[in-house]
XYZ file of N, CA and C in Angstrom:
366
model
N 70.069 -29.845 -36.269
C 69.071 -28.795 -36.390
C 67.695 -29.376 -36.058
N 66.965 -28.683 -35.265
C 65.655 -29.149 -34.816
C 64.561 -28.799 -35.822
N 63.555 -29.651 -35.859
C 62.383 -29.361 -36.687
C 61.446 -28.390 -35.969
N 61.626 -28.241 -34.659
C 60.829 -27.302 -33.873
C 61.565 -25.967 -33.775
N 60.811 -24.917 -33.468
C 61.426 -23.598 -33.309
C 62.262 -23.545 -32.026
N 63.171 -22.598 -31.985
C 64.005 -22.396 -30.803
C 63.128 -22.087 -29.590
N 62.112 -21.246 -29.794
C 61.199 -20.886 -28.700
C 60.473 -22.120 -28.165
N 59.992 -22.970 -29.066
C 59.302 -24.184 -28.615
C 60.262 -25.070 -27.826
N 61.465 -25.261 -28.333
C 62.433 -26.119 -27.647
C 62.797 -25.582 -26.270
N 62.843 -24.260 -26.110
C 63.102 -23.682 -24.791
C 61.956 -24.003 -23.833
N 60.721 -23.875 -24.316
C 59.568 -24.227 -23.482
C 59.561 -25.725 -23.187
N 59.927 -26.527 -24.177
C 59.964 -27.981 -23.990
C 61.027 -28.368 -22.963
N 62.172 -27.692 -22.995
C 63.206 -27.934 -21.980
C 62.647 -27.659 -20.586
N 61.966 -26.541 -20.455
C 61.357 -26.168 -19.170
C 60.301 -27.197 -18.758
N 59.449 -27.575 -19.708
C 58.383 -28.539 -19.429
C 58.958 -29.882 -18.977
N 59.976 -30.376 -19.672
C 60.525 -31.687 -19.316
C 61.173 -31.676 -17.936
N 61.696 -30.528 -17.524
C 62.274 -30.428 -16.178
C 61.179 -30.321 -15.114
N 60.214 -29.431 -15.347
C 59.190 -29.159 -14.337
C 58.149 -30.269 -14.217
N 57.923 -31.017 -15.279
C 56.860 -32.026 -15.272
C 57.393 -33.439 -15.511
N 58.639 -33.679 -15.140
C 59.236 -35.007 -15.319
C 58.503 -36.065 -14.496
N 58.177 -35.759 -13.253
C 57.480 -36.713 -12.389
C 56.122 -37.071 -12.985
N 55.368 -36.065 -13.432
C 54.048 -36.309 -14.005
C 54.144 -37.152 -15.280
N 55.144 -36.874 -16.104
C 55.351 -37.647 -17.339
C 55.653 -39.104 -17.010
N 56.553 -39.323 -16.065
C 56.912 -40.686 -15.683
C 55.728 -41.427 -15.084
N 54.946 -40.748 -14.242
C 53.767 -41.384 -13.648
C 52.747 -41.757 -14.717
N 52.544 -40.880 -15.696
C 51.612 -41.175 -16.783
C 52.104 -42.360 -17.608
N 53.376 -42.368 -17.975
C 53.923 -43.475 -18.755
C 53.802 -44.793 -18.001
N 54.125 -44.786 -16.719
C 54.046 -46.006 -15.923
C 52.611 -46.498 -15.818
N 51.683 -45.582 -15.608
C 50.274 -45.964 -15.515
C 49.795 -46.568 -16.831
N 50.097 -45.902 -17.938
C 49.653 -46.403 -19.246
C 50.268 -47.759 -19.566
N 51.536 -47.939 -19.241
C 52.183 -49.218 -19.515
C 51.627 -50.330 -18.645
N 51.211 -50.012 -17.430
C 50.658 -51.040 -16.546
C 49.231 -51.413 -16.928
N 48.587 -50.590 -17.734
C 47.206 -50.843 -18.153
C 47.134 -50.953 -19.677
N 48.117 -51.601 -20.245
C 48.294 -51.636 -21.694
C 47.083 -52.200 -22.442
N 46.328 -53.083 -21.828
C 45.190 -53.702 -22.509
C 43.857 -53.043 -22.178
N 43.870 -51.978 -21.406
C 42.638 -51.285 -21.028
C 42.319 -50.171 -22.020
N 41.092 -49.695 -21.975
C 40.662 -48.601 -22.847
C 41.329 -47.310 -22.391
N 42.120 -46.721 -23.262
C 42.916 -45.535 -22.913
C 42.052 -44.354 -22.480
N 40.796 -44.323 -22.904
C 39.913 -43.219 -22.531
C 39.485 -43.272 -21.071
N 39.666 -44.428 -20.423
C 39.162 -44.585 -19.063
C 40.241 -44.848 -18.024
N 41.487 -44.899 -18.434
C 42.548 -45.186 -17.473
C 43.429 -43.958 -17.264
N 44.054 -43.913 -16.139
C 45.092 -42.915 -15.829
C 44.579 -41.474 -15.920
N 43.346 -41.239 -15.518
C 42.761 -39.905 -15.634
C 43.539 -38.854 -14.839
N 43.912 -39.187 -13.604
C 44.650 -38.227 -12.770
C 45.994 -37.885 -13.410
N 46.699 -38.903 -13.871
C 48.012 -38.683 -14.473
C 47.905 -37.879 -15.774
N 46.901 -38.175 -16.589
C 46.711 -37.413 -17.831
C 46.389 -35.957 -17.520
N 45.552 -35.737 -16.506
C 45.178 -34.367 -16.137
C 46.390 -33.557 -15.699
N 47.247 -34.156 -14.890
C 48.438 -33.448 -14.408
C 49.393 -33.123 -15.552
N 49.555 -34.056 -16.476
C 50.447 -33.845 -17.619
C 49.891 -32.747 -18.524
N 48.596 -32.814 -18.817
C 47.974 -31.800 -19.679
C 47.935 -30.430 -19.015
N 47.844 -30.408 -17.688
C 47.888 -29.128 -16.984
C 49.233 -28.448 -17.225
N 50.298 -29.219 -17.231
C 51.616 -28.666 -17.529
C 51.687 -28.096 -18.932
N 51.121 -28.811 -19.885
C 51.080 -28.308 -21.264
C 50.274 -27.022 -21.320
N 49.147 -27.010 -20.616
C 48.298 -25.814 -20.607
C 49.041 -24.610 -20.046
N 49.732 -24.800 -18.946
C 50.376 -23.675 -18.268
C 51.654 -23.202 -18.956
N 52.356 -24.088 -19.624
C 53.620 -23.696 -20.255
C 53.448 -23.333 -21.726
N 52.654 -24.098 -22.467
C 52.559 -23.898 -23.913
C 51.278 -23.190 -24.366
N 50.176 -23.433 -23.680
C 48.861 -22.965 -24.161
C 48.176 -22.065 -23.144
N 48.942 -21.261 -22.443
C 48.398 -20.437 -21.351
C 47.312 -19.483 -21.829
N 47.522 -18.838 -22.953
C 46.534 -17.880 -23.471
C 45.200 -18.584 -23.756
N 45.254 -19.722 -24.441
C 44.036 -20.470 -24.770
C 43.386 -21.056 -23.519
N 44.203 -21.547 -22.600
C 43.699 -22.109 -21.350
C 42.978 -21.044 -20.528
N 43.621 -19.893 -20.356
C 43.019 -18.804 -19.578
C 41.723 -18.313 -20.215
N 41.687 -18.220 -21.550
C 40.465 -17.787 -22.243
C 39.341 -18.790 -22.017
N 39.653 -20.077 -22.070
C 38.649 -21.110 -21.839
C 38.123 -21.102 -20.418
N 39.012 -20.961 -19.456
C 38.606 -20.922 -18.047
C 37.723 -19.708 -17.778
N 38.116 -18.546 -18.281
C 37.325 -17.326 -18.080
C 35.943 -17.472 -18.709
N 35.881 -18.017 -19.912
C 34.600 -18.206 -20.593
C 33.713 -19.170 -19.809
N 34.285 -20.260 -19.342
C 33.502 -21.253 -18.609
C 32.964 -20.688 -17.301
N 33.737 -19.840 -16.642
C 33.253 -19.204 -15.412
C 32.083 -18.275 -15.702
N 32.175 -17.526 -16.806
C 31.085 -16.618 -17.191
C 29.836 -17.379 -17.621
N 30.021 -18.489 -18.310
C 28.897 -19.195 -18.934
C 28.137 -20.107 -17.974
N 28.745 -20.492 -16.879
C 28.069 -21.371 -15.930
C 27.698 -22.704 -16.562
N 26.434 -23.116 -16.391
C 25.974 -24.408 -16.896
C 25.958 -24.497 -18.416
N 26.016 -23.378 -19.085
C 25.977 -23.360 -20.555
C 27.373 -23.355 -21.175
N 28.388 -23.697 -20.392
C 29.765 -23.569 -20.849
C 30.063 -24.378 -22.111
N 29.473 -25.547 -22.260
C 29.811 -26.408 -23.407
C 29.479 -25.732 -24.736
N 28.311 -25.125 -24.818
C 27.937 -24.464 -26.076
C 28.482 -23.036 -26.139
N 28.475 -22.335 -25.013
C 28.911 -20.936 -25.007
C 30.419 -20.790 -25.242
N 31.183 -21.793 -24.876
C 32.644 -21.687 -24.955
C 33.247 -22.641 -25.989
N 32.451 -23.016 -26.965
C 32.910 -23.966 -27.977
C 34.184 -23.478 -28.666
N 34.192 -22.230 -29.080
C 35.345 -21.663 -29.796
C 36.608 -21.717 -28.928
N 36.478 -21.338 -27.663
C 37.623 -21.339 -26.746
C 38.117 -22.764 -26.484
N 37.168 -23.688 -26.321
C 37.546 -25.078 -26.067
C 38.246 -25.694 -27.274
N 37.771 -25.376 -28.475
C 38.411 -25.875 -29.696
C 39.819 -25.299 -29.822
N 39.974 -24.014 -29.550
C 41.299 -23.376 -29.641
C 42.282 -24.034 -28.674
N 41.830 -24.316 -27.460
C 42.694 -24.979 -26.486
C 43.038 -26.395 -26.954
N 42.052 -27.116 -27.455
C 42.295 -28.466 -27.962
C 43.280 -28.480 -29.116
N 43.155 -27.514 -30.009
C 44.085 -27.427 -31.139
C 45.499 -27.111 -30.663
N 45.598 -26.243 -29.678
C 46.911 -25.898 -29.135
C 47.565 -27.130 -28.504
N 46.830 -27.844 -27.654
C 47.415 -29.018 -26.997
C 47.765 -30.099 -28.013
N 46.934 -30.278 -29.026
C 47.215 -31.269 -30.065
C 48.523 -30.938 -30.781
N 48.693 -29.680 -31.132
C 49.919 -29.236 -31.804
C 51.133 -29.438 -30.903
N 50.985 -29.089 -29.629
C 52.097 -29.239 -28.685
C 52.483 -30.708 -28.541
N 51.492 -31.591 -28.420
C 51.804 -33.012 -28.263
C 52.557 -33.552 -29.478
N 52.181 -33.114 -30.660
C 52.894 -33.540 -31.875
C 54.328 -33.011 -31.870
N 54.493 -31.764 -31.480
C 55.839 -31.182 -31.430
C 56.676 -31.807 -30.309
N 56.025 -32.171 -29.201
C 56.747 -32.832 -28.111
C 57.250 -34.204 -28.553
N 56.489 -34.862 -29.396
C 56.936 -36.145 -29.941
C 58.252 -35.943 -30.697
N 58.296 -34.932 -31.546
C 59.517 -34.613 -32.298
C 60.637 -34.228 -31.330
N 60.322 -33.379 -30.362
C 61.312 -32.947 -29.368
C 61.915 -34.156 -28.649
N 61.056 -35.071 -28.211
C 61.539 -36.247 -27.485
C 62.401 -37.138 -28.370
N 62.039 -37.274 -29.647
C 62.883 -38.044 -30.569
C 64.243 -37.376 -30.741
N 64.229 -36.067 -30.911
C 65.480 -35.329 -31.115
C 66.371 -35.334 -29.874
N 65.750 -35.385 -28.709
C 66.511 -35.337 -27.458
C 66.607 -36.705 -26.790
N 66.110 -37.737 -27.468
C 66.170 -39.110 -26.975
C 65.658 -39.217 -25.540
N 64.491 -38.615 -25.280
C 63.906 -38.631 -23.940
C 63.156 -39.941 -23.734
N 63.524 -40.643 -22.668
C 62.855 -41.889 -22.320
C 62.553 -41.851 -20.834
N 61.643 -42.711 -20.404
C 61.385 -42.865 -18.985
C 62.655 -43.383 -18.330
N 63.047 -42.765 -17.235
C 64.288 -43.143 -16.570
C 64.195 -44.502 -15.880
N 63.029 -44.848 -15.337
C 62.861 -46.096 -14.619
C 62.080 -47.069 -15.491
N 62.692 -48.184 -15.887
C 61.954 -49.134 -16.725
C 60.804 -49.765 -15.953
N 59.824 -50.212 -16.680
C 58.659 -50.856 -16.077
C 58.915 -52.354 -16.034
N 58.760 -52.955 -14.850
C 58.967 -54.393 -14.769
C 57.721 -55.137 -15.241
N 57.779 -56.445 -15.232
C 56.679 -57.254 -15.761
C 55.402 -57.125 -14.937
N 55.510 -56.692 -13.701
C 54.322 -56.509 -12.863
C 53.695 -55.137 -13.080
N 54.269 -54.322 -13.978
C 53.701 -53.014 -14.282
C 54.074 -51.940 -13.284
N 55.117 -52.205 -12.495
C 55.533 -51.222 -11.498
C 56.844 -50.591 -11.930
N 57.007 -49.346 -11.578
C 58.232 -48.635 -11.923
C 59.355 -48.968 -10.967
N 59.752 -50.223 -10.949
C 60.835 -50.689 -10.098
C 61.914 -51.280 -10.992
N 63.128 -51.333 -10.497
C 64.178 -51.959 -11.310
C 63.811 -53.393 -11.661
N 64.202 -53.797 -12.860
C 63.924 -55.157 -13.326
C 64.837 -56.095 -12.631
């Protein structure tokens, strides 16, 4: 029995299929830069992975934030605070639930990372 809802697990199944490449690229990038500051590495890979979360799990919050930011122009940071917080809370919740989902489904990167930090067979 899963700790996540059936609906969440269905979305997670879809997400893991549709965004497998992005997940693997992010994991490989992070593992190859293990000693670097996580806030400054793998930006492209993180963006692609989070875009998948936005489109599959947090579409309502994502769309509200995008619409608000378009309306607000240069004032988007203050004008869209509520929308940005809602999106952040949604993604945070999804990431926590994805952790549980991955544990329950024993999801691992298919290609191990070699000592040179490349996704090649060892």
